[in-house]
Coordinates of C-alpha atoms (C1' of nucleotides) and ligand atoms in Angstrom, one line a residue:
Chain A
M1071 CA -22.4 30.2 97.1
D1072 CA -25.3 32.4 96.4
Q1073 CA -28.2 31.0 98.3
R1074 CA -30.7 33.2 96.4
H1075 CA -29.7 31.7 93.1
A1076 CA -29.5 28.2 94.5
T1077 CA -33.0 28.6 95.7
A1078 CA -34.2 30.0 92.4
L1079 CA -32.7 27.0 90.6
K1080 CA -34.2 24.5 93.0
A1081 CA -37.6 26.2 92.6
A1082 CA -37.2 25.8 88.9
G1083 CA -36.4 22.1 89.4
M1084 CA -32.8 22.5 88.3
K1085 CA -29.7 21.4 90.1
A1086 CA -27.6 24.2 91.6
T1087 CA -24.4 23.5 89.8
P1088 CA -21.4 25.8 90.2
K1089 CA -21.6 26.7 86.5
R1090 CA -25.2 27.7 86.7
L1091 CA -24.6 29.8 89.7
A1092 CA -21.6 31.5 88.0
I1093 CA -23.8 32.3 85.0
L1094 CA -26.4 33.8 87.2
E1095 CA -23.9 35.8 89.3
M1096 CA -22.3 37.2 86.2
L1097 CA -25.6 38.2 84.5
E1098 CA -26.9 39.7 87.7
A1099 CA -23.8 41.9 88.0
E1100 CA -24.4 43.0 84.4
P1101 CA -26.6 46.0 83.8
G1102 CA -27.6 44.7 80.4
Y1103 CA -27.7 41.7 78.3
A1104 CA -24.9 39.4 77.2
S1105 CA -24.3 36.8 74.5
P1106 CA -23.5 33.1 75.3
E1107 CA -20.0 33.5 73.9
E1108 CA -19.3 36.6 75.9
L1109 CA -20.3 34.9 79.1
W1110 CA -18.3 31.8 78.2
K1111 CA -15.1 33.8 77.6
R1112 CA -15.5 35.6 80.9
L1113 CA -16.4 32.5 82.9
K1114 CA -14.0 29.9 81.6
D1115 CA -11.1 31.3 83.6
R1116 CA -13.0 30.4 86.7
F1117 CA -13.3 26.7 85.8
D1118 CA -10.8 24.1 84.7
R1119 CA -13.1 23.2 81.9
L1120 CA -16.2 24.9 80.6
G1121 CA -17.7 24.2 77.2
L1122 CA -19.5 26.8 75.1
P1123 CA -22.4 24.3 74.5
T1124 CA -22.8 24.2 78.3
V1125 CA -23.3 27.9 78.4
Y1126 CA -25.8 27.8 75.5
R1127 CA -27.7 25.0 77.1
N1128 CA -27.9 26.6 80.5
L1129 CA -28.9 30.0 79.2
E1130 CA -31.7 28.4 77.3
E1131 CA -32.9 26.2 80.2
L1132 CA -32.7 29.2 82.6
S1133 CA -34.7 31.3 80.1
A1134 CA -37.2 28.6 79.6
S1135 CA -37.8 28.3 83.3
G1136 CA -38.1 32.0 83.8
V1137 CA -34.9 32.5 85.8
L1138 CA -33.4 34.5 83.0
S1139 CA -34.9 36.5 80.1
K1140 CA -34.0 36.4 76.5
V1141 CA -33.6 39.5 74.3
I1142 CA -35.4 39.7 70.9
H1143 CA -32.6 41.3 69.0
P1144 CA -32.6 42.7 65.5
N1145 CA -29.5 40.7 64.6
R1146 CA -31.4 37.5 65.6
Q1147 CA -28.6 36.3 67.8
L1148 CA -29.1 35.1 71.3
Y1149 CA -28.8 37.4 74.3
Y1150 CA -29.9 37.0 77.9
Y1151 CA -30.3 39.2 80.9
F1152 CA -31.2 38.8 84.6
C1153 CA -34.2 40.5 86.1
S1154 CA -35.3 39.8 89.6
N1155 CA -38.7 41.4 89.3
R1156 CA -41.1 38.5 89.4
E1157 CA -44.1 40.7 88.4
H1158 CA -45.3 40.5 84.8
H1159 CA -43.6 43.4 83.1
H1160 CA -41.6 44.4 80.1
H1161 CA -38.3 45.9 79.2
F1162 CA -36.7 48.8 77.4
V1163 CA -33.5 47.6 75.7
C1164 CA -30.8 50.0 74.7
L1165 CA -29.3 48.8 71.4
S1166 CA -26.2 50.8 72.0
C1167 CA -25.0 50.0 75.5
R1168 CA -27.3 46.9 76.0
K1169 CA -28.8 48.3 79.2
V1170 CA -32.1 46.8 80.1
E1171 CA -34.6 48.9 82.0
D1172 CA -38.0 47.9 83.5
I1173 CA -41.2 49.2 81.9
P1174 CA -43.6 49.4 84.8
A1175 CA -46.8 48.6 83.1
C1176 CA -48.3 47.9 79.7
G1177 CA -51.7 48.0 78.1
I1178 CA -51.5 44.5 76.8
E1179 CA -54.4 43.0 78.7
A1180 CA -56.9 45.2 76.8
L1181 CA -55.3 44.0 73.6
E1182 CA -55.5 40.4 74.5
Q1183 CA -59.2 40.7 75.3
E1184 CA -59.8 42.5 72.1
V1185 CA -58.1 39.8 70.1
S1186 CA -60.1 37.1 71.9
K1187 CA -63.4 38.9 71.5
R1188 CA -63.0 39.9 67.9
N1189 CA -61.3 36.9 66.4
G1190 CA -62.0 34.1 68.8
G1191 CA -58.3 33.4 69.1
K1192 CA -56.3 32.7 72.2
V1193 CA -53.2 34.7 73.1
L1194 CA -50.6 32.4 74.6
S1195 CA -47.8 35.0 74.9
H1196 CA -46.9 38.4 73.8
I1197 CA -43.8 40.3 72.9
L1198 CA -43.5 43.9 73.8
Q1199 CA -40.1 45.5 73.5
L1200 CA -39.1 49.1 73.0
N1201 CA -35.8 49.5 71.2
G1202 CA -33.8 52.7 71.2
L1203 CA -31.2 54.6 73.0
C1204 CA -31.0 55.1 76.7
G1205 CA -30.4 58.4 78.3
G1206 CA -26.6 58.1 78.3
C1207 CA -26.4 56.9 74.7
A1208 CA -28.9 59.4 73.4
D1209 CA -26.7 62.2 74.6
N1210 CA -23.6 61.1 72.8
G1211 CA -24.1 60.8 69.1
E1212 CA -23.6 57.0 69.3
K1213 CA -25.7 54.6 67.3
R1214 CA -26.1 51.0 66.7
Chain B
M1379 CA -48.3 43.1 35.8
D1380 CA -49.7 44.4 39.1
Q1381 CA -49.6 48.1 38.9
R1382 CA -50.2 48.5 42.6
H1383 CA -47.1 46.6 43.5
A1384 CA -45.1 48.2 40.8
T1385 CA -46.0 51.5 42.2
A1386 CA -45.2 50.5 45.7
L1387 CA -41.8 49.3 44.5
K1388 CA -41.1 52.5 42.7
A1389 CA -42.2 54.5 45.8
A1390 CA -39.6 52.5 47.7
G1391 CA -37.0 53.4 45.2
M1392 CA -36.7 49.8 44.0
K1393 CA -36.9 48.5 40.4
A1394 CA -40.1 46.6 39.6
T1395 CA -38.6 43.3 38.5
P1396 CA -40.7 40.3 37.6
K1397 CA -39.3 38.4 40.6
R1398 CA -40.1 41.1 43.1
L1399 CA -43.6 41.4 41.7
A1400 CA -44.1 37.6 41.9
I1401 CA -42.9 37.6 45.5
L1402 CA -45.4 40.4 46.4
E1403 CA -48.2 38.7 44.6
M1404 CA -47.6 35.4 46.3
L1405 CA -47.4 36.9 49.8
E1406 CA -50.4 39.1 49.2
A1407 CA -52.4 36.0 48.3
E1408 CA -51.2 34.3 51.5
P1409 CA -53.3 34.8 54.6
G1410 CA -50.3 34.4 56.8
Y1411 CA -46.5 34.5 56.8
A1412 CA -44.1 32.4 54.7
S1413 CA -40.4 31.5 54.8
P1414 CA -37.9 32.4 52.1
E1415 CA -37.5 28.8 51.2
E1416 CA -41.2 28.1 50.9
L1417 CA -41.7 31.1 48.6
W1418 CA -38.7 30.1 46.6
K1419 CA -40.0 26.5 46.1
R1420 CA -43.4 27.8 45.0
L1421 CA -42.0 30.6 42.7
K1422 CA -39.2 28.8 40.9
D1423 CA -41.6 27.0 38.6
R1424 CA -42.6 30.3 37.2
F1425 CA -39.1 31.3 36.2
D1426 CA -36.4 29.6 34.2
R1427 CA -34.0 30.5 37.0
L1428 CA -34.6 31.8 40.5
G1429 CA -32.0 31.6 43.2
L1430 CA -32.8 31.2 46.8
P1431 CA -30.4 34.0 47.7
T1432 CA -32.4 36.3 45.4
V1433 CA -35.5 35.5 47.5
Y1434 CA -33.7 36.1 50.7
R1435 CA -32.3 39.4 49.4
N1436 CA -35.6 40.7 48.1
L1437 CA -37.5 39.8 51.2
E1438 CA -35.1 41.6 53.3
E1439 CA -35.0 44.7 51.1
L1440 CA -38.8 44.7 50.9
S1441 CA -39.0 44.4 54.6
A1442 CA -36.5 47.2 55.1
S1443 CA -38.4 49.5 52.9
G1444 CA -41.7 48.7 54.6
V1445 CA -43.4 47.0 51.7
L1446 CA -43.3 43.7 53.6
S1447 CA -43.2 42.9 57.3
K1448 CA -41.1 40.4 59.1
V1449 CA -42.3 38.1 61.8
I1450 CA -40.4 37.7 65.1
H1451 CA -40.7 34.0 65.5
P1452 CA -39.7 31.9 68.5
N1453 CA -37.6 29.6 66.3
R1454 CA -35.6 32.7 65.2
Q1455 CA -36.0 31.9 61.5
L1456 CA -37.1 34.4 58.9
Y1457 CA -40.7 34.8 57.9
Y1458 CA -42.4 37.6 56.0
Y1459 CA -46.0 38.7 55.4
F1460 CA -47.8 41.2 53.4
C1461 CA -50.0 43.9 55.0
S1462 CA -51.5 46.7 53.0
N1463 CA -52.6 48.8 56.0
R1464 CA -50.2 51.7 56.0
E1465 CA -51.3 53.0 59.4
H1466 CA -49.1 52.2 62.3
H1467 CA -50.5 49.0 63.8
H1468 CA -49.5 45.6 65.1
H1469 CA -50.3 42.0 64.4
F1470 CA -51.6 38.9 66.0
V1471 CA -49.7 35.9 64.7
C1472 CA -51.0 32.4 64.9
L1473 CA -48.2 30.0 65.7
S1474 CA -50.2 27.1 64.4
C1475 CA -51.6 28.1 61.0
R1476 CA -49.4 31.3 60.5
K1477 CA -52.4 33.6 60.0
V1478 CA -51.6 37.2 60.6
E1479 CA -54.4 39.5 61.9
D1480 CA -54.4 43.2 62.5
I1481 CA -54.5 44.6 65.9
P1482 CA -56.3 47.9 65.5
A1483 CA -54.5 50.0 68.2
C1484 CA -52.0 49.7 70.9
G1485 CA -51.1 51.7 74.0
I1486 CA -47.5 52.1 73.0
E1487 CA -47.4 55.8 72.8
A1488 CA -48.0 56.2 76.5
L1489 CA -45.2 53.8 77.2
E1490 CA -42.8 55.6 74.9
Q1491 CA -43.5 58.8 76.6
E1492 CA -43.1 57.2 80.0
V1493 CA -39.7 55.8 78.9
S1494 CA -38.6 59.2 77.6
K1495 CA -39.7 61.0 80.7
R1496 CA -38.4 58.6 83.3
N1497 CA -35.1 57.6 81.8
G1498 CA -34.3 60.3 79.3
G1499 CA -34.0 57.6 76.6
K1500 CA -35.3 57.6 73.1
V1501 CA -37.5 54.9 71.7
L1502 CA -36.5 54.3 68.1
S1503 CA -38.7 51.3 67.5
H1504 CA -40.9 48.9 69.4
I1505 CA -41.9 45.3 69.0
L1506 CA -45.4 44.2 70.1
Q1507 CA -46.5 40.8 69.0
L1508 CA -49.2 38.6 70.5
N1509 CA -48.5 34.9 69.9
G1510 CA -51.1 32.3 70.3
L1511 CA -53.8 30.4 68.5
C1512 CA -56.3 31.9 66.1
G1513 CA -60.0 31.1 66.3
G1514 CA -59.8 28.1 64.0
C1515 CA -56.7 26.6 65.6
A1516 CA -57.9 27.1 69.2
D1517 CA -61.0 25.0 68.4
N1518 CA -59.0 22.0 67.3
G1519 CA -56.5 20.8 69.8
E1520 CA -53.7 21.7 67.5
K1521 CA -50.5 23.2 68.9
R1522 CA -47.1 24.3 67.6
Chain C
dC825 C1' -20.8 10.3 105.5
dC826 C1' -21.3 6.5 101.4
dT827 C1' -24.0 4.9 97.2
dC828 C1' -26.3 5.4 93.2
dT829 C1' -28.5 7.4 89.3
dA830 C1' -30.5 10.8 86.7
dA831 C1' -28.9 15.1 85.4
dA832 C1' -25.2 17.9 83.8
dT833 C1' -21.0 18.7 81.2
dA834 C1' -17.1 18.1 77.8
dG835 C1' -15.6 18.7 73.4
dA836 C1' -15.4 17.5 68.8
dA837 C1' -18.2 17.4 65.0
dA838 C1' -22.3 18.5 62.5
dT839 C1' -25.8 21.5 61.2
dG840 C1' -28.3 24.4 58.2
dA841 C1' -30.3 28.8 57.7
dT842 C1' -28.4 32.8 55.8
dT843 C1' -24.8 35.5 53.5
dT844 C1' -21.0 36.4 50.5
dC845 C1' -18.7 36.9 46.2
dG846 C1' -17.4 37.3 41.4
dT847 C1' -19.9 37.0 37.2
dT848 C1' -23.8 37.6 34.2
dT849 C1' -28.2 39.7 33.2
dT850 C1' -31.7 43.3 33.1
dA851 C1' -34.8 47.4 34.2
dG852 C1' -35.5 51.6 32.9
dA853 C1' -33.5 56.3 32.2
dA854 C1' -31.7 58.9 28.5
Chain D
dT227 C1' -31.7 51.7 20.9
dT228 C1' -27.9 52.4 24.2
dC229 C1' -26.0 52.4 28.5
dT230 C1' -25.3 51.6 33.3
dA231 C1' -26.4 50.9 37.9
dA232 C1' -29.2 47.6 40.0
dA233 C1' -30.6 43.0 40.3
dA234 C1' -29.9 38.1 39.9
dC235 C1' -27.2 33.9 39.6
dG236 C1' -25.4 30.0 42.2
dA237 C1' -21.6 27.8 44.1
dA238 C1' -19.3 28.3 48.1
dA239 C1' -18.6 30.2 52.6
dT240 C1' -20.1 31.5 57.1
dC241 C1' -20.7 30.8 61.8
dA242 C1' -23.9 30.9 65.5
dT243 C1' -26.1 27.2 67.4
dT244 C1' -27.0 22.2 68.1
dT245 C1' -26.0 17.4 68.3
dC246 C1' -23.8 13.4 69.9
dT247 C1' -21.4 10.1 72.9
dA248 C1' -18.5 9.5 76.7
dT249 C1' -17.5 11.2 81.2
dT250 C1' -18.5 13.7 85.5
dT251 C1' -21.4 15.2 89.3
dA252 C1' -25.3 17.0 92.3
dG253 C1' -27.9 15.6 95.6
dA254 C1' -31.6 12.1 97.1
dG255 C1' -31.7 8.3 99.9
dG256 C1' -29.8 5.2 103.1
Ligands
MN524 MN1 -37.3 43.6 84.5
MN525 MN1 -51.5 44.6 59.3
ZN526 ZN1 -27.5 52.9 76.2
ZN527 ZN1 -54.4 29.5 63.4

DNA sequence: CCTCTAAATAGAAATGATTTCGTTTTAGAA
DNA sequence: TTCTAAAACGAAATCATTTCTATTTAGAGG
């Protein structure tokens, strides 16, 4: 049992079930993001029974509680990844190999202030994602 | 017939059909974003026949050619809006009243360079969106 | 260790936004 | 006016995601 993940789950107010731990282990081992169905196919060998809705539900709950992160993908399907960096930061996502890399800083704070000042609005959240090709994929002619 | 929109369509290599012009007129009059079905319901009175797939198709094509913009919405459904500012810029989207406001500048360029330099990757596109409540909605206690 | 209960899961079925497809209509070039 | 590729129709399909009800289980409390 991975104590780190069990602790993270408890901190999020969630029970540390074997299936949740398995999902976290699998996504942590992954360098990039994965879809619910992919994770399900790879995990269901390790359990007598594992429903696809359970994977969907847990990924969403884990994402909502901040244990996992969700990708905003052009195809509008759901993908999740694991990032242990608790600081506020953003990610570079490779659309070819799915690798997710940290972006150390962003100038969002200035933008938020600008919005508040100019329009009187309130920024509740922001999305900043760079899409492209990572070093490896840019070298090959790959695309997509 | 709105010559500006007809010209924009021609510039995008698309035929200036009455339905496309109607979609553009309606979205331009809108202060915020709208869903395909909403637009369809409001437009089909003005045409003997107007199919929902036609609205979906045109919105997607207009978005792909840059005449319209697409919202990245938390509920993962499709929404589009019209913005005549041809400069590269981003938007503040109110999740309550759907208003879309321009964000004059962003610090993305520095980030892109950082990514290219550090990881050797190539940024093909980026998503930057601030979600929240606009001035009017922040005043009332509204949410959602 | 037991007990107990709210939380988690199973799995079949439903959902519904979006897309597909074969046919018909039309914009606009010639 | 003619002609053709593009656009639109609209019923049907798609399929990722969610819902629902019954069953199981994590873990708090004793
Ligand atoms: Mn990260
Ligand atoms: Mn704009
Ligand atoms: Zn890559
Ligand atoms: Zn608002």
